[in-house]
């Protein structure tokens, strides 16, 4: 997995996509980044509502589909594209918290 888009395509819980509320974005030291977490949760929610992720092979296709199927402003779509392209450094599963931590640069 190279970026946060890849997490959407590859990670499943019991053969289902994950609930965006289960995701927290942190740096490699484990410090949560609430801005990136909220942005990622927002884009995942929009993807789940408006498009079929199976038809998208990269973040640009997701943004193109959201542009066609939603009235979201271009600046919002641009930010969605940036978060989906964010390089992924690792994944930490925290079952005791019911969370999946996505590690990115701080």
PDB file of N, CA and C in Angstrom:
ATOM      1  N   UNK A   1       0.847  -1.174   0.000  1.00  0.00           N
ATOM      2  CA  UNK A   1       0.000   0.000   0.000  1.00  0.00           C
ATOM      3  C   UNK A   1       0.890   1.233   0.000  1.00  0.00           C
ATOM      4  N   UNK A   2       0.553   2.169  -0.857  1.00  0.00           N
ATOM      5  CA  UNK A   2       1.379   3.362  -1.000  1.00  0.00           C
ATOM      6  C   UNK A   2       0.756   4.627  -0.428  1.00  0.00           C
ATOM      7  N   UNK A   3      -0.579   4.716  -0.458  1.00  0.00           N
ATOM      8  CA  UNK A   3      -1.236   5.947  -0.009  1.00  0.00           C
ATOM      9  C   UNK A   3      -2.553   5.611   0.675  1.00  0.00           C
ATOM     10  N   UNK A   4      -3.237   6.649   1.140  1.00  0.00           N
ATOM     11  CA  UNK A   4      -4.475   6.433   1.886  1.00  0.00           C
ATOM     12  C   UNK A   4      -5.600   5.917   0.997  1.00  0.00           C
ATOM     13  N   UNK A   5      -5.539   6.167  -0.303  1.00  0.00           N
ATOM     14  CA  UNK A   5      -6.505   5.575  -1.235  1.00  0.00           C
ATOM     15  C   UNK A   5      -6.381   4.054  -1.218  1.00  0.00           C
ATOM     16  N   UNK A   6      -5.163   3.557  -1.206  1.00  0.00           N
ATOM     17  CA  UNK A   6      -4.950   2.112  -1.200  1.00  0.00           C
ATOM     18  C   UNK A   6      -5.596   1.443   0.010  1.00  0.00           C
ATOM     19  N   UNK A   7      -5.631   2.135   1.130  1.00  0.00           N
ATOM     20  CA  UNK A   7      -6.292   1.590   2.319  1.00  0.00           C
ATOM     21  C   UNK A   7      -7.764   1.348   2.019  1.00  0.00           C
ATOM     22  N   UNK A   8      -8.398   2.300   1.368  1.00  0.00           N
ATOM     23  CA  UNK A   8      -9.811   2.144   1.013  1.00  0.00           C
ATOM     24  C   UNK A   8     -10.037   0.926   0.134  1.00  0.00           C
ATOM     25  N   UNK A   9      -9.138   0.705  -0.795  1.00  0.00           N
ATOM     26  CA  UNK A   9      -9.295  -0.390  -1.744  1.00  0.00           C
ATOM     27  C   UNK A   9      -8.972  -1.760  -1.136  1.00  0.00           C
ATOM     28  N   UNK A  10      -8.067  -1.801  -0.179  1.00  0.00           N
ATOM     29  CA  UNK A  10      -7.547  -3.092   0.257  1.00  0.00           C
ATOM     30  C   UNK A  10      -7.970  -3.556   1.649  1.00  0.00           C
ATOM     31  N   UNK A  11      -8.236  -2.655   2.561  1.00  0.00           N
ATOM     32  CA  UNK A  11      -8.521  -3.055   3.943  1.00  0.00           C
ATOM     33  C   UNK A  11     -10.005  -3.365   4.104  1.00  0.00           C
ATOM     34  N   UNK A  12     -10.271  -4.526   4.674  1.00  0.00           N
ATOM     35  CA  UNK A  12     -11.634  -4.970   4.947  1.00  0.00           C
ATOM     36  C   UNK A  12     -11.697  -5.520   6.366  1.00  0.00           C
ATOM     37  N   UNK A  13     -12.859  -5.364   6.998  1.00  0.00           N
ATOM     38  CA  UNK A  13     -13.145  -5.983   8.279  1.00  0.00           C
ATOM     39  C   UNK A  13     -14.286  -6.955   8.048  1.00  0.00           C
ATOM     40  N   UNK A  14     -14.008  -8.238   8.248  1.00  0.00           N
ATOM     41  CA  UNK A  14     -15.017  -9.262   8.014  1.00  0.00           C
ATOM     42  C   UNK A  14     -15.632  -9.152   6.621  1.00  0.00           C
ATOM     43  N   UNK A  15     -14.792  -8.871   5.648  1.00  0.00           N
ATOM     44  CA  UNK A  15     -15.160  -8.801   4.224  1.00  0.00           C
ATOM     45  C   UNK A  15     -16.016  -7.586   3.876  1.00  0.00           C
ATOM     46  N   UNK A  16     -16.072  -6.609   4.745  1.00  0.00           N
ATOM     47  CA  UNK A  16     -16.790  -5.363   4.482  1.00  0.00           C
ATOM     48  C   UNK A  16     -15.821  -4.196   4.589  1.00  0.00           C
ATOM     49  N   UNK A  17     -16.153  -3.095   3.900  1.00  0.00           N
ATOM     50  CA  UNK A  17     -15.373  -1.874   4.056  1.00  0.00           C
ATOM     51  C   UNK A  17     -15.451  -1.397   5.496  1.00  0.00           C
ATOM     52  N   UNK A  18     -14.520  -0.569   5.863  1.00  0.00           N
ATOM     53  CA  UNK A  18     -14.484  -0.114   7.247  1.00  0.00           C
ATOM     54  C   UNK A  18     -15.354   1.121   7.455  1.00  0.00           C
ATOM     55  N   UNK A  19     -15.765   1.292   8.690  1.00  0.00           N
ATOM     56  CA  UNK A  19     -16.519   2.466   9.111  1.00  0.00           C
ATOM     57  C   UNK A  19     -15.525   3.616   9.266  1.00  0.00           C
ATOM     58  N   UNK A  20     -15.766   4.761   8.608  1.00  0.00           N
ATOM     59  CA  UNK A  20     -14.823   5.880   8.728  1.00  0.00           C
ATOM     60  C   UNK A  20     -14.574   6.315  10.170  1.00  0.00           C
ATOM     61  N   UNK A  21     -15.544   6.097  11.050  1.00  0.00           N
ATOM     62  CA  UNK A  21     -15.365   6.482  12.454  1.00  0.00           C
ATOM     63  C   UNK A  21     -14.300   5.632  13.144  1.00  0.00           C
ATOM     64  N   UNK A  22     -13.929   4.498  12.549  1.00  0.00           N
ATOM     65  CA  UNK A  22     -12.913   3.624  13.122  1.00  0.00           C
ATOM     66  C   UNK A  22     -11.495   4.087  12.813  1.00  0.00           C
ATOM     67  N   UNK A  23     -11.345   5.074  11.944  1.00  0.00           N
ATOM     68  CA  UNK A  23     -10.029   5.477  11.452  1.00  0.00           C
ATOM     69  C   UNK A  23      -9.510   6.705  12.189  1.00  0.00           C
ATOM     70  N   UNK A  24      -8.236   6.638  12.562  1.00  0.00           N
ATOM     71  CA  UNK A  24      -7.536   7.785  13.123  1.00  0.00           C
ATOM     72  C   UNK A  24      -6.213   7.890  12.376  1.00  0.00           C
ATOM     73  N   UNK A  25      -5.887   9.085  11.927  1.00  0.00           N
ATOM     74  CA  UNK A  25      -4.610   9.302  11.260  1.00  0.00           C
ATOM     75  C   UNK A  25      -3.627   9.851  12.289  1.00  0.00           C
ATOM     76  N   UNK A  26      -2.467   9.193  12.356  1.00  0.00           N
ATOM     77  CA  UNK A  26      -1.447   9.588  13.328  1.00  0.00           C
ATOM     78  C   UNK A  26      -0.100   9.737  12.633  1.00  0.00           C
ATOM     79  N   UNK A  27       0.843  10.347  13.354  1.00  0.00           N
ATOM     80  CA  UNK A  27       2.222  10.323  12.874  1.00  0.00           C
ATOM     81  C   UNK A  27       2.851   9.018  13.369  1.00  0.00           C
ATOM     82  N   UNK A  28       4.086   8.759  12.998  1.00  0.00           N
ATOM     83  CA  UNK A  28       4.716   7.484  13.354  1.00  0.00           C
ATOM     84  C   UNK A  28       4.912   7.310  14.857  1.00  0.00           C
ATOM     85  N   UNK A  29       4.900   8.396  15.612  1.00  0.00           N
ATOM     86  CA  UNK A  29       5.014   8.312  17.067  1.00  0.00           C
ATOM     87  C   UNK A  29       3.670   8.041  17.735  1.00  0.00           C
ATOM     88  N   UNK A  30       2.591   8.020  16.959  1.00  0.00           N
ATOM     89  CA  UNK A  30       1.268   7.752  17.502  1.00  0.00           C
ATOM     90  C   UNK A  30       0.469   8.982  17.868  1.00  0.00           C
ATOM     91  N   UNK A  31       0.965  10.176  17.541  1.00  0.00           N
ATOM     92  CA  UNK A  31       0.235  11.406  17.853  1.00  0.00           C
ATOM     93  C   UNK A  31      -0.866  11.612  16.806  1.00  0.00           C
ATOM     94  N   UNK A  32      -2.137  11.660  17.235  1.00  0.00           N
ATOM     95  CA  UNK A  32      -3.240  11.832  16.291  1.00  0.00           C
ATOM     96  C   UNK A  32      -3.225  13.201  15.611  1.00  0.00           C
ATOM     97  N   UNK A  33      -3.645  13.211  14.360  1.00  0.00           N
ATOM     98  CA  UNK A  33      -3.797  14.446  13.589  1.00  0.00           C
ATOM     99  C   UNK A  33      -5.291  14.598  13.299  1.00  0.00           C
ATOM    100  N   UNK A  34      -5.961  15.435  14.079  1.00  0.00           N
ATOM    101  CA  UNK A  34      -7.419  15.550  13.973  1.00  0.00           C
ATOM    102  C   UNK A  34      -7.866  16.162  12.653  1.00  0.00           C
ATOM    103  N   UNK A  35      -7.075  17.061  12.092  1.00  0.00           N
ATOM    104  CA  UNK A  35      -7.465  17.691  10.817  1.00  0.00           C
ATOM    105  C   UNK A  35      -7.463  16.654   9.696  1.00  0.00           C
ATOM    106  N   UNK A  36      -6.382  15.890   9.586  1.00  0.00           N
ATOM    107  CA  UNK A  36      -6.318  14.863   8.550  1.00  0.00           C
ATOM    108  C   UNK A  36      -7.339  13.756   8.802  1.00  0.00           C
ATOM    109  N   UNK A  37      -7.542  13.402  10.062  1.00  0.00           N
ATOM    110  CA  UNK A  37      -8.538  12.379  10.401  1.00  0.00           C
ATOM    111  C   UNK A  37      -9.921  12.811   9.953  1.00  0.00           C
ATOM    112  N   UNK A  38     -10.317  14.037  10.283  1.00  0.00           N
ATOM    113  CA  UNK A  38     -11.640  14.534   9.891  1.00  0.00           C
ATOM    114  C   UNK A  38     -11.790  14.598   8.374  1.00  0.00           C
ATOM    115  N   UNK A  39     -10.753  15.042   7.683  1.00  0.00           N
ATOM    116  CA  UNK A  39     -10.794  15.123   6.229  1.00  0.00           C
ATOM    117  C   UNK A  39     -10.930  13.732   5.619  1.00  0.00           C
ATOM    118  N   UNK A  40     -10.154  12.788   6.103  1.00  0.00           N
ATOM    119  CA  UNK A  40     -10.219  11.424   5.571  1.00  0.00           C
ATOM    120  C   UNK A  40     -11.582  10.794   5.842  1.00  0.00           C
ATOM    121  N   UNK A  41     -12.089  10.968   7.056  1.00  0.00           N
ATOM    122  CA  UNK A  41     -13.419  10.430   7.376  1.00  0.00           C
ATOM    123  C   UNK A  41     -14.484  11.042   6.464  1.00  0.00           C
ATOM    124  N   UNK A  42     -14.355  12.327   6.184  1.00  0.00           N
ATOM    125  CA  UNK A  42     -15.317  13.003   5.327  1.00  0.00           C
ATOM    126  C   UNK A  42     -15.284  12.445   3.907  1.00  0.00           C
ATOM    127  N   UNK A  43     -14.101  12.294   3.347  1.00  0.00           N
ATOM    128  CA  UNK A  43     -14.014  11.791   1.975  1.00  0.00           C
ATOM    129  C   UNK A  43     -14.478  10.337   1.899  1.00  0.00           C
ATOM    130  N   UNK A  44     -14.158   9.522   2.888  1.00  0.00           N
ATOM    131  CA  UNK A  44     -14.613   8.129   2.887  1.00  0.00           C
ATOM    132  C   UNK A  44     -16.138   8.076   2.961  1.00  0.00           C
ATOM    133  N   UNK A  45     -16.735   8.923   3.775  1.00  0.00           N
ATOM    134  CA  UNK A  45     -18.203   8.978   3.867  1.00  0.00           C
ATOM    135  C   UNK A  45     -18.827   9.366   2.532  1.00  0.00           C
ATOM    136  N   UNK A  46     -18.241  10.353   1.872  1.00  0.00           N
ATOM    137  CA  UNK A  46     -18.767  10.781   0.564  1.00  0.00           C
ATOM    138  C   UNK A  46     -18.613   9.665  -0.478  1.00  0.00           C
ATOM    139  N   UNK A  47     -17.489   8.990  -0.459  1.00  0.00           N
ATOM    140  CA  UNK A  47     -17.275   7.877  -1.381  1.00  0.00           C
ATOM    141  C   UNK A  47     -18.332   6.800  -1.145  1.00  0.00           C
ATOM    142  N   UNK A  48     -18.559   6.460   0.110  1.00  0.00           N
ATOM    143  CA  UNK A  48     -19.549   5.431   0.435  1.00  0.00           C
ATOM    144  C   UNK A  48     -20.955   5.824  -0.003  1.00  0.00           C
ATOM    145  N   UNK A  49     -21.262   7.100   0.042  1.00  0.00           N
ATOM    146  CA  UNK A  49     -22.598   7.579  -0.331  1.00  0.00           C
ATOM    147  C   UNK A  49     -22.809   7.720  -1.838  1.00  0.00           C
ATOM    148  N   UNK A  50     -21.795   8.201  -2.546  1.00  0.00           N
ATOM    149  CA  UNK A  50     -22.028   8.666  -3.904  1.00  0.00           C
ATOM    150  C   UNK A  50     -21.391   7.870  -5.042  1.00  0.00           C
ATOM    151  N   UNK A  51     -20.385   7.063  -4.749  1.00  0.00           N
ATOM    152  CA  UNK A  51     -19.743   6.369  -5.865  1.00  0.00           C
ATOM    153  C   UNK A  51     -19.482   4.906  -5.527  1.00  0.00           C
ATOM    154  N   UNK A  52     -19.205   4.136  -6.556  1.00  0.00           N
ATOM    155  CA  UNK A  52     -18.822   2.745  -6.405  1.00  0.00           C
ATOM    156  C   UNK A  52     -17.301   2.686  -6.451  1.00  0.00           C
ATOM    157  N   UNK A  53     -16.694   2.426  -5.327  1.00  0.00           N
ATOM    158  CA  UNK A  53     -15.235   2.431  -5.234  1.00  0.00           C
ATOM    159  C   UNK A  53     -14.600   1.354  -6.108  1.00  0.00           C
ATOM    160  N   UNK A  54     -15.326   0.284  -6.377  1.00  0.00           N
ATOM    161  CA  UNK A  54     -14.791  -0.784  -7.223  1.00  0.00           C
ATOM    162  C   UNK A  54     -14.485  -0.299  -8.638  1.00  0.00           C
ATOM    163  N   UNK A  55     -15.106   0.792  -9.048  1.00  0.00           N
ATOM    164  CA  UNK A  55     -14.899   1.325 -10.396  1.00  0.00           C
ATOM    165  C   UNK A  55     -13.741   2.317 -10.467  1.00  0.00           C
ATOM    166  N   UNK A  56     -13.115   2.602  -9.348  1.00  0.00           N
ATOM    167  CA  UNK A  56     -12.008   3.567  -9.314  1.00  0.00           C
ATOM    168  C   UNK A  56     -10.696   2.842  -9.057  1.00  0.00           C
ATOM    169  N   UNK A  57      -9.686   3.183  -9.852  1.00  0.00           N
ATOM    170  CA  UNK A  57      -8.377   2.559  -9.697  1.00  0.00           C
ATOM    171  C   UNK A  57      -7.332   3.481  -9.079  1.00  0.00           C
ATOM    172  N   UNK A  58      -7.678   4.750  -8.898  1.00  0.00           N
ATOM    173  CA  UNK A  58      -6.727   5.699  -8.322  1.00  0.00           C
ATOM    174  C   UNK A  58      -7.496   6.889  -7.753  1.00  0.00           C
ATOM    175  N   UNK A  59      -6.826   7.729  -6.972  1.00  0.00           N
ATOM    176  CA  UNK A  59      -7.502   8.875  -6.359  1.00  0.00           C
ATOM    177  C   UNK A  59      -8.118   9.833  -7.380  1.00  0.00           C
ATOM    178  N   UNK A  60      -7.482   9.996  -8.520  1.00  0.00           N
ATOM    179  CA  UNK A  60      -7.998  10.916  -9.527  1.00  0.00           C
ATOM    180  C   UNK A  60      -9.361  10.454 -10.062  1.00  0.00           C
ATOM    181  N   UNK A  61      -9.534   9.149 -10.210  1.00  0.00           N
ATOM    182  CA  UNK A  61     -10.829   8.625 -10.663  1.00  0.00           C
ATOM    183  C   UNK A  61     -11.912   8.835  -9.602  1.00  0.00           C
ATOM    184  N   UNK A  62     -11.536   8.723  -8.336  1.00  0.00           N
ATOM    185  CA  UNK A  62     -12.490   8.998  -7.254  1.00  0.00           C
ATOM    186  C   UNK A  62     -12.941  10.452  -7.318  1.00  0.00           C
ATOM    187  N   UNK A  63     -11.987  11.359  -7.456  1.00  0.00           N
ATOM    188  CA  UNK A  63     -12.317  12.784  -7.494  1.00  0.00           C
ATOM    189  C   UNK A  63     -13.169  13.102  -8.723  1.00  0.00           C
ATOM    190  N   UNK A  64     -12.855  12.517  -9.848  1.00  0.00           N
ATOM    191  CA  UNK A  64     -13.663  12.728 -11.066  1.00  0.00           C
ATOM    192  C   UNK A  64     -15.093  12.246 -10.867  1.00  0.00           C
ATOM    193  N   UNK A  65     -15.253  11.095 -10.239  1.00  0.00           N
ATOM    194  CA  UNK A  65     -16.598  10.578  -9.976  1.00  0.00           C
ATOM    195  C   UNK A  65     -17.359  11.450  -8.988  1.00  0.00           C
ATOM    196  N   UNK A  66     -16.672  11.905  -7.938  1.00  0.00           N
ATOM    197  CA  UNK A  66     -17.331  12.795  -6.983  1.00  0.00           C
ATOM    198  C   UNK A  66     -17.732  14.110  -7.650  1.00  0.00           C
ATOM    199  N   UNK A  67     -16.893  14.589  -8.549  1.00  0.00           N
ATOM    200  CA  UNK A  67     -17.196  15.826  -9.274  1.00  0.00           C
ATOM    201  C   UNK A  67     -18.463  15.666 -10.112  1.00  0.00           C
ATOM    202  N   UNK A  68     -18.637  14.491 -10.715  1.00  0.00           N
ATOM    203  CA  UNK A  68     -19.821  14.227 -11.547  1.00  0.00           C
ATOM    204  C   UNK A  68     -21.091  14.006 -10.732  1.00  0.00           C
ATOM    205  N   UNK A  69     -20.953  13.414  -9.548  1.00  0.00           N
ATOM    206  CA  UNK A  69     -22.124  12.968  -8.798  1.00  0.00           C
ATOM    207  C   UNK A  69     -22.477  13.797  -7.568  1.00  0.00           C
ATOM    208  N   UNK A  70     -21.695  14.829  -7.286  1.00  0.00           N
ATOM    209  CA  UNK A  70     -21.984  15.658  -6.120  1.00  0.00           C
ATOM    210  C   UNK A  70     -21.837  17.138  -6.477  1.00  0.00           C
ATOM    211  N   UNK A  71     -22.436  17.984  -5.685  1.00  0.00           N
ATOM    212  CA  UNK A  71     -22.252  19.432  -5.906  1.00  0.00           C
ATOM    213  C   UNK A  71     -21.086  20.007  -5.094  1.00  0.00           C
ATOM    214  N   UNK A  72     -20.124  19.167  -4.716  1.00  0.00           N
ATOM    215  CA  UNK A  72     -19.016  19.633  -3.885  1.00  0.00           C
ATOM    216  C   UNK A  72     -18.167  20.660  -4.633  1.00  0.00           C
ATOM    217  N   UNK A  73     -17.757  21.722  -3.953  1.00  0.00           N
ATOM    218  CA  UNK A  73     -16.912  22.735  -4.587  1.00  0.00           C
ATOM    219  C   UNK A  73     -15.542  22.170  -4.971  1.00  0.00           C
ATOM    220  N   UNK A  74     -14.919  22.799  -5.951  1.00  0.00           N
ATOM    221  CA  UNK A  74     -13.621  22.330  -6.438  1.00  0.00           C
ATOM    222  C   UNK A  74     -12.535  22.349  -5.371  1.00  0.00           C
ATOM    223  N   UNK A  75     -12.567  23.342  -4.473  1.00  0.00           N
ATOM    224  CA  UNK A  75     -11.546  23.386  -3.428  1.00  0.00           C
ATOM    225  C   UNK A  75     -11.678  22.207  -2.462  1.00  0.00           C
ATOM    226  N   UNK A  76     -12.898  21.770  -2.199  1.00  0.00           N
ATOM    227  CA  UNK A  76     -13.113  20.601  -1.346  1.00  0.00           C
ATOM    228  C   UNK A  76     -12.605  19.347  -2.055  1.00  0.00           C
ATOM    229  N   UNK A  77     -12.933  19.216  -3.328  1.00  0.00           N
ATOM    230  CA  UNK A  77     -12.463  18.063  -4.102  1.00  0.00           C
ATOM    231  C   UNK A  77     -10.946  18.025  -4.184  1.00  0.00           C
ATOM    232  N   UNK A  78     -10.329  19.194  -4.272  1.00  0.00           N
ATOM    233  CA  UNK A  78      -8.874  19.269  -4.298  1.00  0.00           C
ATOM    234  C   UNK A  78      -8.286  18.742  -2.990  1.00  0.00           C
ATOM    235  N   UNK A  79      -8.873  19.126  -1.867  1.00  0.00           N
ATOM    236  CA  UNK A  79      -8.407  18.641  -0.563  1.00  0.00           C
ATOM    237  C   UNK A  79      -8.633  17.135  -0.430  1.00  0.00           C
ATOM    238  N   UNK A  80      -9.753  16.642  -0.955  1.00  0.00           N
ATOM    239  CA  UNK A  80     -10.008  15.201  -0.948  1.00  0.00           C
ATOM    240  C   UNK A  80      -8.922  14.474  -1.742  1.00  0.00           C
ATOM    241  N   UNK A  81      -8.557  15.017  -2.888  1.00  0.00           N
ATOM    242  CA  UNK A  81      -7.510  14.408  -3.700  1.00  0.00           C
ATOM    243  C   UNK A  81      -6.184  14.356  -2.958  1.00  0.00           C
ATOM    244  N   UNK A  82      -5.874  15.424  -2.229  1.00  0.00           N
ATOM    245  CA  UNK A  82      -4.617  15.474  -1.475  1.00  0.00           C
ATOM    246  C   UNK A  82      -4.576  14.415  -0.374  1.00  0.00           C
ATOM    247  N   UNK A  83      -5.690  14.253   0.355  1.00  0.00           N
ATOM    248  CA  UNK A  83      -5.688  13.284   1.450  1.00  0.00           C
ATOM    249  C   UNK A  83      -5.621  11.860   0.900  1.00  0.00           C
ATOM    250  N   UNK A  84      -6.269  11.597  -0.224  1.00  0.00           N
ATOM    251  CA  UNK A  84      -6.203  10.257  -0.807  1.00  0.00           C
ATOM    252  C   UNK A  84      -4.809   9.930  -1.325  1.00  0.00           C
ATOM    253  N   UNK A  85      -4.070  10.950  -1.755  1.00  0.00           N
ATOM    254  CA  UNK A  85      -2.701  10.766  -2.243  1.00  0.00           C
ATOM    255  C   UNK A  85      -1.652  10.778  -1.128  1.00  0.00           C
ATOM    256  N   UNK A  86      -2.059  11.054   0.101  1.00  0.00           N
ATOM    257  CA  UNK A  86      -1.119  11.130   1.229  1.00  0.00           C
ATOM    258  C   UNK A  86      -0.379   9.805   1.376  1.00  0.00           C
ATOM    259  N   UNK A  87       0.964   9.844   1.393  1.00  0.00           N
ATOM    260  CA  UNK A  87       1.728   8.601   1.525  1.00  0.00           C
ATOM    261  C   UNK A  87       1.448   7.892   2.855  1.00  0.00           C
ATOM    262  N   UNK A  88       1.246   6.599   2.779  1.00  0.00           N
ATOM    263  CA  UNK A  88       0.990   5.768   3.947  1.00  0.00           C
ATOM    264  C   UNK A  88       2.299   5.157   4.420  1.00  0.00           C
ATOM    265  N   UNK A  89       2.624   5.344   5.689  1.00  0.00           N
ATOM    266  CA  UNK A  89       3.851   4.787   6.249  1.00  0.00           C
ATOM    267  C   UNK A  89       3.600   3.478   6.988  1.00  0.00           C
ATOM    268  N   UNK A  90       2.367   3.261   7.420  1.00  0.00           N
ATOM    269  CA  UNK A  90       2.047   2.036   8.133  1.00  0.00           C
ATOM    270  C   UNK A  90       0.615   2.044   8.632  1.00  0.00           C
ATOM    271  N   UNK A  91       0.198   0.891   9.122  1.00  0.00           N
ATOM    272  CA  UNK A  91      -1.134   0.734   9.707  1.00  0.00           C
ATOM    273  C   UNK A  91      -0.968   0.075  11.061  1.00  0.00           C
ATOM    274  N   UNK A  92      -1.655   0.617  12.049  1.00  0.00           N
ATOM    275  CA  UNK A  92      -1.669   0.027  13.385  1.00  0.00           C
ATOM    276  C   UNK A  92      -3.117  -0.265  13.747  1.00  0.00           C
ATOM    277  N   UNK A  93      -3.413  -1.523  14.030  1.00  0.00           N
ATOM    278  CA  UNK A  93      -4.751  -1.886  14.471  1.00  0.00           C
ATOM    279  C   UNK A  93      -4.774  -1.864  15.989  1.00  0.00           C
ATOM    280  N   UNK A  94      -5.751  -1.162  16.531  1.00  0.00           N
ATOM    281  CA  UNK A  94      -5.901  -1.045  17.981  1.00  0.00           C
ATOM    282  C   UNK A  94      -7.262  -1.634  18.365  1.00  0.00           C
ATOM    283  N   UNK A  95      -7.352  -2.971  18.442  1.00  0.00           N
ATOM    284  CA  UNK A  95      -8.648  -3.611  18.691  1.00  0.00           C
ATOM    285  C   UNK A  95      -9.280  -3.212  20.019  1.00  0.00           C
ATOM    286  N   UNK A  96      -8.458  -2.925  21.039  1.00  0.00           N
ATOM    287  CA  UNK A  96      -9.014  -2.521  22.323  1.00  0.00           C
ATOM    288  C   UNK A  96      -9.761  -1.197  22.224  1.00  0.00           C
ATOM    289  N   UNK A  97      -9.400  -0.363  21.243  1.00  0.00           N
ATOM    290  CA  UNK A  97     -10.084   0.917  21.019  1.00  0.00           C
ATOM    291  C   UNK A  97     -11.077   0.823  19.862  1.00  0.00           C
ATOM    292  N   UNK A  98     -11.046  -0.294  19.131  1.00  0.00           N
ATOM    293  CA  UNK A  98     -11.897  -0.418  17.953  1.00  0.00           C
ATOM    294  C   UNK A  98     -11.472   0.530  16.844  1.00  0.00           C
ATOM    295  N   UNK A  99     -10.153   0.761  16.731  1.00  0.00           N
ATOM    296  CA  UNK A  99      -9.651   1.732  15.767  1.00  0.00           C
ATOM    297  C   UNK A  99      -8.572   1.145  14.874  1.00  0.00           C
ATOM    298  N   UNK A 100      -8.441   1.776  13.724  1.00  0.00           N
ATOM    299  CA  UNK A 100      -7.352   1.516  12.815  1.00  0.00           C
ATOM    300  C   UNK A 100      -6.602   2.836  12.678  1.00  0.00           C
ATOM    301  N   UNK A 101      -5.328   2.831  13.011  1.00  0.00           N
ATOM    302  CA  UNK A 101      -4.505   4.028  12.913  1.00  0.00           C
ATOM    303  C   UNK A 101      -3.713   3.974  11.613  1.00  0.00           C
ATOM    304  N   UNK A 102      -3.834   5.006  10.812  1.00  0.00           N
ATOM    305  CA  UNK A 102      -3.080   5.129   9.566  1.00  0.00           C
ATOM    306  C   UNK A 102      -1.931   6.073   9.839  1.00  0.00           C
ATOM    307  N   UNK A 103      -0.715   5.589   9.665  1.00  0.00           N
ATOM    308  CA  UNK A 103       0.476   6.369   9.984  1.00  0.00           C
ATOM    309  C   UNK A 103       0.960   7.146   8.755  1.00  0.00           C
ATOM    310  N   UNK A 104       1.111   8.455   8.934  1.00  0.00           N
ATOM    311  CA  UNK A 104       1.599   9.346   7.885  1.00  0.00           C
ATOM    312  C   UNK A 104       2.714  10.209   8.474  1.00  0.00           C
ATOM    313  N   UNK A 105       3.395  10.938   7.611  1.00  0.00           N
ATOM    314  CA  UNK A 105       4.432  11.859   8.106  1.00  0.00           C
ATOM    315  C   UNK A 105       3.779  12.944   8.957  1.00  0.00           C
ATOM    316  N   UNK A 106       4.450  13.356   9.997  1.00  0.00           N
ATOM    317  CA  UNK A 106       3.907  14.352  10.920  1.00  0.00           C
ATOM    318  C   UNK A 106       3.947  15.739  10.495  1.00  0.00           C
TER     319      UNK A 106
END
